[in-house]
Amino acid sequence: MAFKRNLAVLLFACFLILAAEVQFNQAVERRFEDSPRYKECVESCIQDINARMKERGQSLDDHYVQDKCQDDCKPPSDEDPGYPGNLEDNPLRS
């Protein structure tokens, strides 16, 4: 009986830790997405891609370009949230 109670307490504690981690990660992501540096990175990326596509006489879906730029401007998970992304590795901007 004590084993079941201890197991239940342990599982509940793990659940609380996981829930706290998820909330923390969401808060960090929201803070980063509100930063002027991130917004500037996304806007610049969108303008660069649209200009390159226009030069080629092509176009891409606006939502695709925005999603691509938002992903490219996010830091790798192990980097500091202030980092604007590794734009040099973005094939659409080369």
Coordinates of C-alpha atoms in Angstrom, one line a residue:
M1 CA 0.0 0.0 0.0
A2 CA 2.8 2.4 0.8
F3 CA 4.5 1.5 -2.5
K4 CA 1.4 2.6 -4.4
R5 CA 1.1 5.8 -2.5
N6 CA 4.8 6.6 -3.0
L7 CA 4.5 5.8 -6.7
A8 CA 1.4 8.0 -7.0
V9 CA 3.2 10.9 -5.3
L10 CA 6.3 10.4 -7.5
L11 CA 4.1 10.4 -10.7
F12 CA 2.3 13.5 -9.6
A13 CA 5.6 15.3 -8.8
C14 CA 6.9 14.3 -12.3
F15 CA 3.7 15.7 -13.8
L16 CA 4.1 19.0 -12.0
I17 CA 7.7 19.3 -13.1
L18 CA 6.8 18.6 -16.7
A19 CA 3.9 21.1 -16.6
A20 CA 6.2 23.8 -15.1
E21 CA 8.9 23.2 -17.8
V22 CA 6.3 23.5 -20.6
Q23 CA 5.0 26.8 -19.1
F24 CA 8.6 28.1 -18.7
N25 CA 9.5 27.2 -22.3
Q26 CA 6.3 28.9 -23.6
A27 CA 7.1 32.0 -21.6
V28 CA 10.6 32.2 -23.0
E29 CA 9.3 31.7 -26.6
R30 CA 6.7 34.5 -26.1
R31 CA 9.3 36.8 -24.7
F32 CA 11.6 36.1 -27.6
E33 CA 8.9 36.6 -30.2
D34 CA 8.0 40.0 -28.7
S35 CA 11.6 41.2 -28.9
P36 CA 12.5 43.9 -31.5
R37 CA 15.5 41.9 -32.6
Y38 CA 13.3 38.9 -33.6
K39 CA 10.7 41.1 -35.3
E40 CA 13.4 42.9 -37.3
C41 CA 14.9 39.6 -38.3
V42 CA 11.6 38.2 -39.5
E43 CA 10.7 41.4 -41.5
S44 CA 14.2 41.5 -43.1
C45 CA 13.9 37.8 -44.0
I46 CA 10.5 38.3 -45.6
Q47 CA 11.7 41.3 -47.6
D48 CA 14.8 39.4 -48.8
I49 CA 12.9 36.3 -49.9
N50 CA 10.2 38.3 -51.6
A51 CA 12.8 40.4 -53.5
R52 CA 14.7 37.3 -54.6
M53 CA 11.5 35.7 -55.8
K54 CA 10.4 38.8 -57.6
E55 CA 13.8 38.9 -59.4
R56 CA 13.2 35.4 -60.6
G57 CA 9.7 36.1 -61.7
Q58 CA 8.3 33.7 -59.1
S59 CA 6.4 34.0 -55.9
L60 CA 5.8 32.0 -52.7
D61 CA 2.8 31.8 -50.5
D62 CA 2.9 34.6 -47.9
H63 CA 2.1 32.3 -45.0
Y64 CA 4.9 29.9 -46.1
V65 CA 7.4 32.8 -46.3
Q66 CA 6.4 34.1 -42.9
D67 CA 6.5 30.6 -41.2
K68 CA 9.9 30.0 -42.8
C69 CA 11.3 33.3 -41.6
Q70 CA 9.9 32.9 -38.1
D71 CA 11.6 29.4 -37.9
D72 CA 14.9 30.7 -39.3
C73 CA 15.0 33.6 -36.9
K74 CA 14.4 31.5 -33.8
P75 CA 17.5 30.4 -31.9
P76 CA 18.6 26.8 -31.8
S77 CA 17.2 25.2 -28.7
D78 CA 20.6 25.3 -27.0
E79 CA 21.3 28.9 -27.8
D80 CA 20.5 32.1 -26.0
P81 CA 17.0 33.4 -26.8
G82 CA 18.4 36.8 -27.8
Y83 CA 20.2 35.2 -30.8
P84 CA 18.4 36.2 -34.1
G85 CA 19.0 32.8 -35.8
N86 CA 21.7 31.6 -38.1
L87 CA 20.6 33.4 -41.3
E88 CA 23.8 32.4 -43.2
D89 CA 22.6 28.8 -43.4
N90 CA 19.2 29.8 -44.9
P91 CA 19.2 28.6 -48.5
L92 CA 16.4 31.0 -49.5
R93 CA 18.5 34.0 -48.5
S94 CA 21.7 33.0 -50.3

